[in-house]
Amino acid sequence: MAMTGVLRPGHAQIRVLDLEEALHFYRNVLGLVETGKDATGRHYFKGWDERDHHSVIIRQADRAGIDFFGFRVLDVATLNQLEKDLNAYGVKTERIPAGELLETGERVRFQAPTGHFFELYAEKTHVGNGSGLVNPAPWNPKTAEHGIAPIRMDHCLLYGPNIQANKDLFTKVLGFRVVEYVMAPDGEHTAAFFMSCSHKAHDIAFVEHPEPGKLHHISYRLESWERVLRAADIIGMNKVPVDISPTRHGVTRGTTIYAWDPSGNRFETFCGSYEPYPDWEPIKWTFDEFGYGLDHTTGKLHESFLTIVS
Ligand code: M3P
Ligand code: FE
C-alpha cells in the first residue's frame, strides 16, 4: 500500500516532576537511547531501531502529562498542503521555527477538539540505528539489550472531551482511518476510537473523558512476547509501579504491560497486534464485552486503567 501524507508518530514531549529520577528511568529502565539535550534543559531520546534523531522529549515541570504529540509527514509540500487543509477545515495553526526542537524542521502546531496539541513536521535529522545502511548487523548489544529497550515509540492513547470531533478531524483532514472503536454503555455514543495513518492497527487512540488534554499512555514497541516478559522482569527488578501485568488486549490484539514512569505518566510495552489494510471495515466493541477488549485473559475492567490519566 502506498504511504503518503501523514507517515507516522514522530515525537511526544512528556512532562516529568523530577528530572534526575526521570533520566534514570528513561535511560536505564525503559532503556531509550539518549540523543541530545537543548538549551532549555529538555532531554531527547529514541528507541534503538528508530532512525530519526528523537521520538521522546522530556521536560521538567510541576505537573506530569503531555505537552504535544508530533507526526512526521512525507515532505515539505505535504506539510504546506496539510496546513492549508487544516485552516480550510476551520483549525487554526501556528508555525514553530526549525531548530526549536533539536535537529527538527519547521512544525505546524494545532489544538484538537479534545484539547491536545498536535504537530506536523517534514524534516528531522536521520541518525540511523547504529548499524549503518550497508550490510547492517541485526541489532546492537549496546542499545538493544540495555533496559527494556523498545524498538520504537509506537503510539499514544489520549483522554479528552469531543472524541467524535477528533475522529472527524483526523479522518477527514489528516488521512487517518478508524480501525477499531468501543461503544459507550448507552450503546449509542463511541467511548474510544483507535485510528491508523499506516499499516498499523493504531497510530493514535482517543477515549472520551471530561478533562481536556490528558495522557493515558505512550506505547513502546518490542519485538516479541518474550521481550514483553523480559520487560516485566525489568519492571519488577526496578520496582516500577504496574497498572496491568502481562496480558493480551482484545482491542487491536496486542500483548501488553502498562506501568507508570516515576512522574505518573503511564507507558505501555507491547508487541504483536495485526496489520490492517485500508479497505478493511472497522471492528466494533460493545461495552458489555469491553473487559475482554481491555484484558483478554481476565475480562476485567481495570478501574485504574479507566480512570487514572496524567
Ligand atoms: C492499547 C493498545 C483499551 C485498549 C487499549 C489498547 C483502551 O493501548 O495498544 O492496543 O481497551
Ligand atoms: Fe496502547
mmCIF file of C-alpha atoms and ligand atoms in Angstrom:
data_model
loop_
_atom_site.group_PDB
_atom_site.id
_atom_site.type_symbol
_atom_site.label_atom_id
_atom_site.label_comp_id
_atom_site.label_asym_id
_atom_site.label_seq_id
_atom_site.Cartn_x
_atom_site.Cartn_y
_atom_site.Cartn_z
ATOM 1 C CA MET A 1 0.000 0.000 0.000
ATOM 2 C CA ALA A 2 1.203 3.496 -0.746
ATOM 3 C CA MET A 3 2.038 5.681 2.223
ATOM 4 C CA THR A 4 1.856 9.407 1.693
ATOM 5 C CA GLY A 5 0.508 12.334 3.728
ATOM 6 C CA VAL A 6 0.949 11.757 7.458
ATOM 7 C CA LEU A 7 3.546 8.958 7.754
ATOM 8 C CA ARG A 8 3.899 8.077 11.426
ATOM 9 C CA PRO A 9 4.017 9.168 15.044
ATOM 10 C CA GLY A 10 7.211 11.209 15.316
ATOM 11 C CA HIS A 11 7.550 12.572 18.819
ATOM 12 C CA ALA A 12 5.933 13.068 22.197
ATOM 13 C CA GLN A 13 7.039 15.743 24.667
ATOM 14 C CA ILE A 14 6.411 14.466 28.192
ATOM 15 C CA ARG A 15 6.465 16.456 31.439
ATOM 16 C CA VAL A 16 8.312 14.927 34.391
ATOM 17 C CA LEU A 17 8.380 16.052 38.010
ATOM 18 C CA ASP A 18 11.962 15.149 38.944
ATOM 19 C CA LEU A 19 14.424 15.288 36.059
ATOM 20 C CA GLU A 20 17.166 13.147 37.625
ATOM 21 C CA GLU A 21 14.752 10.367 38.546
ATOM 22 C CA ALA A 22 13.196 10.563 35.074
ATOM 23 C CA LEU A 23 16.584 10.441 33.356
ATOM 24 C CA HIS A 24 17.490 7.261 35.229
ATOM 25 C CA PHE A 25 14.145 5.726 34.270
ATOM 26 C CA TYR A 26 14.187 6.669 30.564
ATOM 27 C CA ARG A 27 17.886 5.844 30.109
ATOM 28 C CA ASN A 28 18.313 2.696 32.182
ATOM 29 C CA VAL A 29 14.920 1.140 32.958
ATOM 30 C CA LEU A 30 12.955 1.852 29.780
ATOM 31 C CA GLY A 31 16.312 1.857 28.011
ATOM 32 C CA LEU A 32 15.795 4.510 25.364
ATOM 33 C CA VAL A 33 18.854 5.895 23.578
ATOM 34 C CA GLU A 34 19.630 9.482 24.635
ATOM 35 C CA THR A 35 20.433 11.677 21.649
ATOM 36 C CA GLY A 36 20.625 15.219 22.977
ATOM 37 C CA LYS A 37 19.868 17.987 25.450
ATOM 38 C CA ASP A 38 18.876 21.509 24.447
ATOM 39 C CA ALA A 39 19.445 24.961 25.920
ATOM 40 C CA THR A 40 16.063 24.878 27.698
ATOM 41 C CA GLY A 41 17.053 21.684 29.573
ATOM 42 C CA ARG A 42 14.939 19.243 27.576
ATOM 43 C CA HIS A 43 16.405 15.736 27.048
ATOM 44 C CA TYR A 44 15.877 13.823 23.793
ATOM 45 C CA PHE A 45 15.531 10.049 23.341
ATOM 46 C CA LYS A 46 14.745 7.428 20.711
ATOM 47 C CA GLY A 47 14.045 3.690 20.552
ATOM 48 C CA TRP A 48 17.133 1.777 19.396
ATOM 49 C CA ASP A 49 15.769 0.898 15.943
ATOM 50 C CA GLU A 50 14.402 4.359 15.156
ATOM 51 C CA ARG A 51 16.308 6.290 12.527
ATOM 52 C CA ASP A 52 15.261 9.874 13.220
ATOM 53 C CA HIS A 53 17.060 11.924 15.861
ATOM 54 C CA HIS A 54 14.436 11.535 18.595
ATOM 55 C CA SER A 55 10.902 10.426 19.399
ATOM 56 C CA VAL A 56 10.584 11.215 23.123
ATOM 57 C CA ILE A 57 11.463 14.533 24.730
ATOM 58 C CA ILE A 58 11.258 15.026 28.486
ATOM 59 C CA ARG A 59 10.911 18.342 30.251
ATOM 60 C CA GLN A 60 10.862 19.077 33.981
ATOM 61 C CA ALA A 61 7.602 20.699 35.107
ATOM 62 C CA ASP A 62 5.382 20.904 38.175
ATOM 63 C CA ARG A 63 2.771 18.541 36.734
ATOM 64 C CA ALA A 64 3.056 15.376 34.664
ATOM 65 C CA GLY A 65 1.390 14.825 31.272
ATOM 66 C CA ILE A 66 1.965 15.518 27.611
ATOM 67 C CA ASP A 67 2.848 18.882 26.013
ATOM 68 C CA PHE A 68 2.323 17.762 22.403
ATOM 69 C CA PHE A 69 2.418 14.787 20.054
ATOM 70 C CA GLY A 70 4.005 15.122 16.600
ATOM 71 C CA PHE A 71 3.565 13.265 13.315
ATOM 72 C CA ARG A 72 6.125 13.084 10.535
ATOM 73 C CA VAL A 73 4.628 13.864 7.107
ATOM 74 C CA LEU A 74 6.066 12.881 3.709
ATOM 75 C CA ASP A 75 7.725 16.157 2.688
ATOM 76 C CA VAL A 76 7.544 19.947 2.901
ATOM 77 C CA ALA A 77 4.937 20.199 0.113
ATOM 78 C CA THR A 78 2.722 17.797 2.100
ATOM 79 C CA LEU A 79 3.259 19.857 5.257
ATOM 80 C CA ASN A 80 2.194 23.057 3.484
ATOM 81 C CA GLN A 81 -0.842 21.358 1.939
ATOM 82 C CA LEU A 82 -1.953 19.825 5.256
ATOM 83 C CA GLU A 83 -1.680 23.226 6.929
ATOM 84 C CA LYS A 84 -3.955 24.701 4.238
ATOM 85 C CA ASP A 85 -6.368 21.787 4.655
ATOM 86 C CA LEU A 86 -6.470 22.286 8.449
ATOM 87 C CA ASN A 87 -7.134 26.018 8.008
ATOM 88 C CA ALA A 88 -9.858 25.347 5.411
ATOM 89 C CA TYR A 89 -11.485 22.938 7.906
ATOM 90 C CA GLY A 90 -11.503 25.761 10.481
ATOM 91 C CA VAL A 91 -8.488 24.712 12.564
ATOM 92 C CA LYS A 92 -6.004 27.472 13.466
ATOM 93 C CA THR A 93 -2.338 26.583 13.056
ATOM 94 C CA GLU A 94 0.906 28.009 14.366
ATOM 95 C CA ARG A 95 4.357 27.617 12.783
ATOM 96 C CA ILE A 96 7.157 26.666 15.187
ATOM 97 C CA PRO A 97 10.538 27.568 13.672
ATOM 98 C CA ALA A 98 13.041 24.942 12.536
ATOM 99 C CA GLY A 99 15.543 24.141 15.286
ATOM 100 C CA GLU A 100 13.171 24.899 18.188
ATOM 101 C CA LEU A 101 13.329 21.141 18.755
ATOM 102 C CA LEU A 102 16.850 19.829 18.136
ATOM 103 C CA GLU A 103 17.501 18.506 14.612
ATOM 104 C CA THR A 104 13.885 19.158 13.581
ATOM 105 C CA GLY A 105 12.459 21.278 10.748
ATOM 106 C CA GLU A 106 9.568 23.695 10.885
ATOM 107 C CA ARG A 107 6.493 22.344 12.688
ATOM 108 C CA VAL A 108 2.805 23.128 12.177
ATOM 109 C CA ARG A 109 1.035 23.053 15.537
ATOM 110 C CA PHE A 110 -2.712 22.934 16.195
ATOM 111 C CA GLN A 111 -5.051 22.158 19.052
ATOM 112 C CA ALA A 112 -7.565 19.340 18.556
ATOM 113 C CA PRO A 113 -11.131 19.377 19.968
ATOM 114 C CA THR A 114 -10.006 17.112 22.857
ATOM 115 C CA GLY A 115 -7.629 19.901 23.955
ATOM 116 C CA HIS A 116 -4.402 18.124 22.922
ATOM 117 C CA PHE A 117 -1.696 19.882 20.923
ATOM 118 C CA PHE A 118 -0.517 18.112 17.786
ATOM 119 C CA GLU A 119 2.269 18.957 15.394
ATOM 120 C CA LEU A 120 3.128 18.018 11.830
ATOM 121 C CA TYR A 121 6.669 18.270 10.517
ATOM 122 C CA ALA A 122 8.516 17.071 7.428
ATOM 123 C CA GLU A 123 12.157 17.122 8.478
ATOM 124 C CA LYS A 124 14.165 15.589 11.308
ATOM 125 C CA THR A 125 17.813 14.544 11.079
ATOM 126 C CA HIS A 126 18.337 10.917 10.183
ATOM 127 C CA VAL A 127 20.810 9.496 12.693
ATOM 128 C CA GLY A 128 20.211 5.804 11.960
ATOM 129 C CA ASN A 129 20.106 2.881 14.368
ATOM 130 C CA GLY A 130 23.874 2.487 14.717
ATOM 131 C CA SER A 131 24.145 -0.456 12.317
ATOM 132 C CA GLY A 132 24.515 1.605 9.148
ATOM 133 C CA LEU A 133 22.746 1.175 5.833
ATOM 134 C CA VAL A 134 25.195 -1.283 4.227
ATOM 135 C CA ASN A 135 25.256 -4.916 5.413
ATOM 136 C CA PRO A 136 23.844 -3.938 8.816
ATOM 137 C CA ALA A 137 24.037 -6.117 11.920
ATOM 138 C CA PRO A 138 20.519 -7.047 13.088
ATOM 139 C CA TRP A 139 20.933 -5.372 16.457
ATOM 140 C CA ASN A 140 23.481 -3.611 18.576
ATOM 141 C CA PRO A 141 24.006 -5.071 22.080
ATOM 142 C CA LYS A 142 24.814 -1.624 23.500
ATOM 143 C CA THR A 143 21.364 -0.258 22.674
ATOM 144 C CA ALA A 144 19.098 -3.278 22.070
ATOM 145 C CA GLU A 145 19.909 -5.013 25.367
ATOM 146 C CA HIS A 146 20.079 -2.051 27.755
ATOM 147 C CA GLY A 147 16.938 -1.878 29.911
ATOM 148 C CA ILE A 148 13.573 -2.711 28.339
ATOM 149 C CA ALA A 149 14.981 -1.361 25.037
ATOM 150 C CA PRO A 150 11.914 -0.839 22.846
ATOM 151 C CA ILE A 151 12.473 -0.667 19.106
ATOM 152 C CA ARG A 152 10.360 2.482 18.812
ATOM 153 C CA MET A 153 7.854 4.859 20.330
ATOM 154 C CA ASP A 154 4.768 3.446 18.635
ATOM 155 C CA HIS A 155 1.523 5.243 19.522
ATOM 156 C CA CYS A 156 -0.304 7.083 22.248
ATOM 157 C CA LEU A 157 -3.732 6.946 23.851
ATOM 158 C CA LEU A 158 -5.153 10.315 24.858
ATOM 159 C CA TYR A 159 -8.182 11.179 27.003
ATOM 160 C CA GLY A 160 -10.359 14.235 26.444
ATOM 161 C CA PRO A 161 -13.820 15.522 25.503
ATOM 162 C CA ASN A 162 -15.271 15.577 21.934
ATOM 163 C CA ILE A 163 -13.503 12.495 20.579
ATOM 164 C CA GLN A 164 -16.044 12.339 17.754
ATOM 165 C CA ALA A 165 -14.752 15.745 16.556
ATOM 166 C CA ASN A 166 -11.142 14.494 16.812
ATOM 167 C CA LYS A 167 -12.094 11.432 14.794
ATOM 168 C CA ASP A 168 -13.646 13.673 12.108
ATOM 169 C CA LEU A 169 -10.561 15.920 12.009
ATOM 170 C CA PHE A 170 -8.101 13.023 11.833
ATOM 171 C CA THR A 171 -10.078 11.086 9.206
ATOM 172 C CA LYS A 172 -11.325 13.978 7.025
ATOM 173 C CA VAL A 173 -8.225 16.187 7.048
ATOM 174 C CA LEU A 174 -5.203 14.113 8.080
ATOM 175 C CA GLY A 175 -5.927 10.863 6.226
ATOM 176 C CA PHE A 176 -6.356 8.548 9.221
ATOM 177 C CA ARG A 177 -8.910 5.714 9.303
ATOM 178 C CA VAL A 178 -10.738 4.086 12.212
ATOM 179 C CA VAL A 179 -9.520 0.510 12.736
ATOM 180 C CA GLU A 180 -11.411 -0.318 15.952
ATOM 181 C CA TYR A 181 -13.867 1.514 18.201
ATOM 182 C CA VAL A 182 -15.551 0.925 21.547
ATOM 183 C CA MET A 183 -19.178 1.771 22.247
ATOM 184 C CA ALA A 184 -20.210 3.632 25.415
ATOM 185 C CA PRO A 185 -22.542 1.876 27.904
ATOM 186 C CA ASP A 186 -25.537 3.687 26.285
ATOM 187 C CA GLY A 187 -24.866 1.751 23.058
ATOM 188 C CA GLU A 188 -25.167 4.982 21.042
ATOM 189 C CA HIS A 189 -22.065 7.046 21.664
ATOM 190 C CA THR A 190 -18.498 5.979 20.990
ATOM 191 C CA ALA A 191 -16.209 5.764 24.028
ATOM 192 C CA ALA A 192 -12.935 5.173 22.143
ATOM 193 C CA PHE A 193 -11.513 5.381 18.631
ATOM 194 C CA PHE A 194 -8.343 3.549 17.531
ATOM 195 C CA MET A 195 -7.012 5.153 14.340
ATOM 196 C CA SER A 196 -4.219 4.463 11.877
ATOM 197 C CA CYS A 197 -2.353 6.523 9.281
ATOM 198 C CA SER A 198 -0.319 3.497 8.205
ATOM 199 C CA HIS A 199 -0.223 -0.306 8.129
ATOM 200 C CA LYS A 200 -0.508 -0.404 11.943
ATOM 201 C CA ALA A 201 -3.647 -1.252 13.927
ATOM 202 C CA HIS A 202 -3.313 2.145 15.572
ATOM 203 C CA ASP A 203 -1.051 5.169 15.492
ATOM 204 C CA ILE A 204 -3.256 7.093 17.911
ATOM 205 C CA ALA A 205 -6.309 6.433 20.056
ATOM 206 C CA PHE A 206 -8.766 8.684 21.889
ATOM 207 C CA VAL A 207 -11.030 7.924 24.843
ATOM 208 C CA GLU A 208 -13.932 10.197 25.805
ATOM 209 C CA HIS A 209 -13.210 11.916 29.126
ATOM 210 C CA PRO A 210 -14.437 15.203 30.643
ATOM 211 C CA GLU A 211 -10.997 16.776 31.289
ATOM 212 C CA PRO A 212 -9.190 18.013 28.155
ATOM 213 C CA GLY A 213 -5.613 17.289 27.106
ATOM 214 C CA LYS A 214 -4.914 14.238 29.248
ATOM 215 C CA LEU A 215 -2.341 11.495 28.610
ATOM 216 C CA HIS A 216 -3.370 7.879 29.127
ATOM 217 C CA HIS A 217 -0.217 6.213 27.778
ATOM 218 C CA ILE A 218 2.703 6.392 25.439
ATOM 219 C CA SER A 219 3.359 2.990 23.933
ATOM 220 C CA TYR A 220 6.701 1.421 23.083
ATOM 221 C CA ARG A 221 7.015 -1.469 20.689
ATOM 222 C CA LEU A 222 9.030 -4.604 21.446
ATOM 223 C CA GLU A 223 9.898 -7.365 19.013
ATOM 224 C CA SER A 224 8.278 -10.359 20.688
ATOM 225 C CA TRP A 225 6.145 -11.631 23.554
ATOM 226 C CA GLU A 226 9.400 -12.876 25.126
ATOM 227 C CA ARG A 227 10.638 -9.284 25.097
ATOM 228 C CA VAL A 228 7.394 -8.182 26.795
ATOM 229 C CA LEU A 229 8.012 -10.798 29.525
ATOM 230 C CA ARG A 230 11.644 -9.626 29.785
ATOM 231 C CA ALA A 231 10.238 -6.083 30.220
ATOM 232 C CA ALA A 232 8.071 -7.456 33.054
ATOM 233 C CA ASP A 233 11.217 -8.805 34.754
ATOM 234 C CA ILE A 234 12.952 -5.436 34.423
ATOM 235 C CA ILE A 235 9.847 -3.642 35.715
ATOM 236 C CA GLY A 236 9.827 -5.904 38.796
ATOM 237 C CA MET A 237 13.600 -5.655 39.336
ATOM 238 C CA ASN A 238 13.251 -1.848 39.401
ATOM 239 C CA LYS A 239 10.016 -1.774 41.444
ATOM 240 C CA VAL A 240 8.255 0.218 38.728
ATOM 241 C CA PRO A 241 4.574 0.723 39.678
ATOM 242 C CA VAL A 242 2.420 -1.514 37.451
ATOM 243 C CA ASP A 243 -1.137 -0.885 36.249
ATOM 244 C CA ILE A 244 -1.780 -4.113 34.268
ATOM 245 C CA SER A 245 0.694 -7.011 34.245
ATOM 246 C CA PRO A 246 1.377 -9.010 31.057
ATOM 247 C CA THR A 247 -1.773 -9.896 29.128
ATOM 248 C CA ARG A 248 -3.314 -9.545 25.688
ATOM 249 C CA HIS A 249 -5.734 -6.842 24.560
ATOM 250 C CA GLY A 250 -8.801 -7.905 22.636
ATOM 251 C CA VAL A 251 -8.800 -4.398 21.133
ATOM 252 C CA THR A 252 -6.050 -4.449 18.442
ATOM 253 C CA ARG A 253 -4.800 -7.850 19.763
ATOM 254 C CA GLY A 254 -1.507 -6.569 21.156
ATOM 255 C CA THR A 255 0.279 -8.274 24.053
ATOM 256 C CA THR A 256 0.988 -5.703 26.692
ATOM 257 C CA ILE A 257 2.077 -4.374 30.074
ATOM 258 C CA TYR A 258 1.017 -0.990 31.498
ATOM 259 C CA ALA A 259 3.100 0.735 34.143
ATOM 260 C CA TRP A 260 3.993 4.268 35.247
ATOM 261 C CA ASP A 261 7.152 6.329 34.917
ATOM 262 C CA PRO A 262 8.353 7.938 38.183
ATOM 263 C CA SER A 263 6.181 11.027 37.496
ATOM 264 C CA GLY A 264 2.957 9.054 36.993
ATOM 265 C CA ASN A 265 2.920 9.080 33.182
ATOM 266 C CA ARG A 266 1.601 5.686 32.099
ATOM 267 C CA PHE A 267 3.605 3.803 29.496
ATOM 268 C CA GLU A 268 2.914 0.577 27.637
ATOM 269 C CA THR A 269 5.385 -2.024 26.405
ATOM 270 C CA PHE A 270 3.754 -4.161 23.751
ATOM 271 C CA CYS A 271 4.200 -6.348 20.718
ATOM 272 C CA GLY A 272 2.012 -8.215 18.267
ATOM 273 C CA SER A 273 -1.251 -6.718 17.038
ATOM 274 C CA TYR A 274 -2.132 -7.093 13.331
ATOM 275 C CA GLU A 275 -1.699 -5.131 10.109
ATOM 276 C CA PRO A 276 -4.996 -3.912 8.690
ATOM 277 C CA TYR A 277 -5.352 -2.911 5.028
ATOM 278 C CA PRO A 278 -7.073 0.409 4.311
ATOM 279 C CA ASP A 279 -10.213 -1.217 2.846
ATOM 280 C CA TRP A 280 -10.943 -3.300 5.964
ATOM 281 C CA GLU A 281 -14.126 -2.491 7.881
ATOM 282 C CA PRO A 282 -13.559 -1.210 11.423
ATOM 283 C CA ILE A 283 -14.009 -3.604 14.376
ATOM 284 C CA LYS A 284 -16.628 -2.683 16.986
ATOM 285 C CA TRP A 285 -16.528 -3.496 20.711
ATOM 286 C CA THR A 286 -19.739 -3.364 22.730
ATOM 287 C CA PHE A 287 -19.379 -2.096 26.289
ATOM 288 C CA ASP A 288 -20.579 -5.358 27.853
ATOM 289 C CA GLU A 289 -17.576 -7.184 26.304
ATOM 290 C CA PHE A 290 -15.110 -4.325 26.717
ATOM 291 C CA GLY A 291 -13.436 -6.035 29.724
ATOM 292 C CA TYR A 292 -12.178 -8.633 27.214
ATOM 293 C CA GLY A 293 -11.194 -5.826 24.837
ATOM 294 C CA LEU A 294 -9.019 -4.376 27.555
ATOM 295 C CA ASP A 295 -7.656 -7.536 29.205
ATOM 296 C CA HIS A 296 -8.429 -10.612 27.174
ATOM 297 C CA THR A 297 -7.167 -13.047 29.807
ATOM 298 C CA THR A 298 -9.392 -11.948 32.688
ATOM 299 C CA GLY A 299 -12.091 -9.824 31.037
ATOM 300 C CA LYS A 300 -11.568 -7.378 33.886
ATOM 301 C CA LEU A 301 -12.479 -3.690 33.504
ATOM 302 C CA HIS A 302 -9.492 -2.393 35.455
ATOM 303 C CA GLU A 303 -10.695 0.699 37.345
ATOM 304 C CA SER A 304 -7.200 2.243 37.434
ATOM 305 C CA PHE A 305 -6.805 1.851 33.665
ATOM 306 C CA LEU A 306 -10.130 3.559 33.011
ATOM 307 C CA THR A 307 -9.681 6.482 35.384
ATOM 308 C CA ILE A 308 -6.007 7.380 36.014
ATOM 309 C CA VAL A 309 -4.504 9.814 33.495
ATOM 310 C CA SER A 310 -1.768 12.433 33.679
HETATM 311 C C1 M3P B 1 -3.958 -0.378 23.549
HETATM 312 C C2 M3P B 1 -3.139 -0.952 22.514
HETATM 313 C C3 M3P B 1 -8.264 -0.381 25.582
HETATM 314 C C4 M3P B 1 -7.202 -0.878 24.827
HETATM 315 C C5 M3P B 1 -6.092 -0.249 24.626
HETATM 316 C C6 M3P B 1 -5.211 -0.798 23.710
HETATM 317 C C7 M3P B 1 -8.454 1.043 25.894
HETATM 318 O O1 M3P B 1 -3.406 0.511 24.311
HETATM 319 O O2 M3P B 1 -2.012 -0.552 22.374
HETATM 320 O O3 M3P B 1 -3.633 -1.836 21.790
HETATM 321 O O4 M3P B 1 -9.037 -1.161 25.952
HETATM 322 FE FE FE B 2 -1.614 1.212 23.542
#
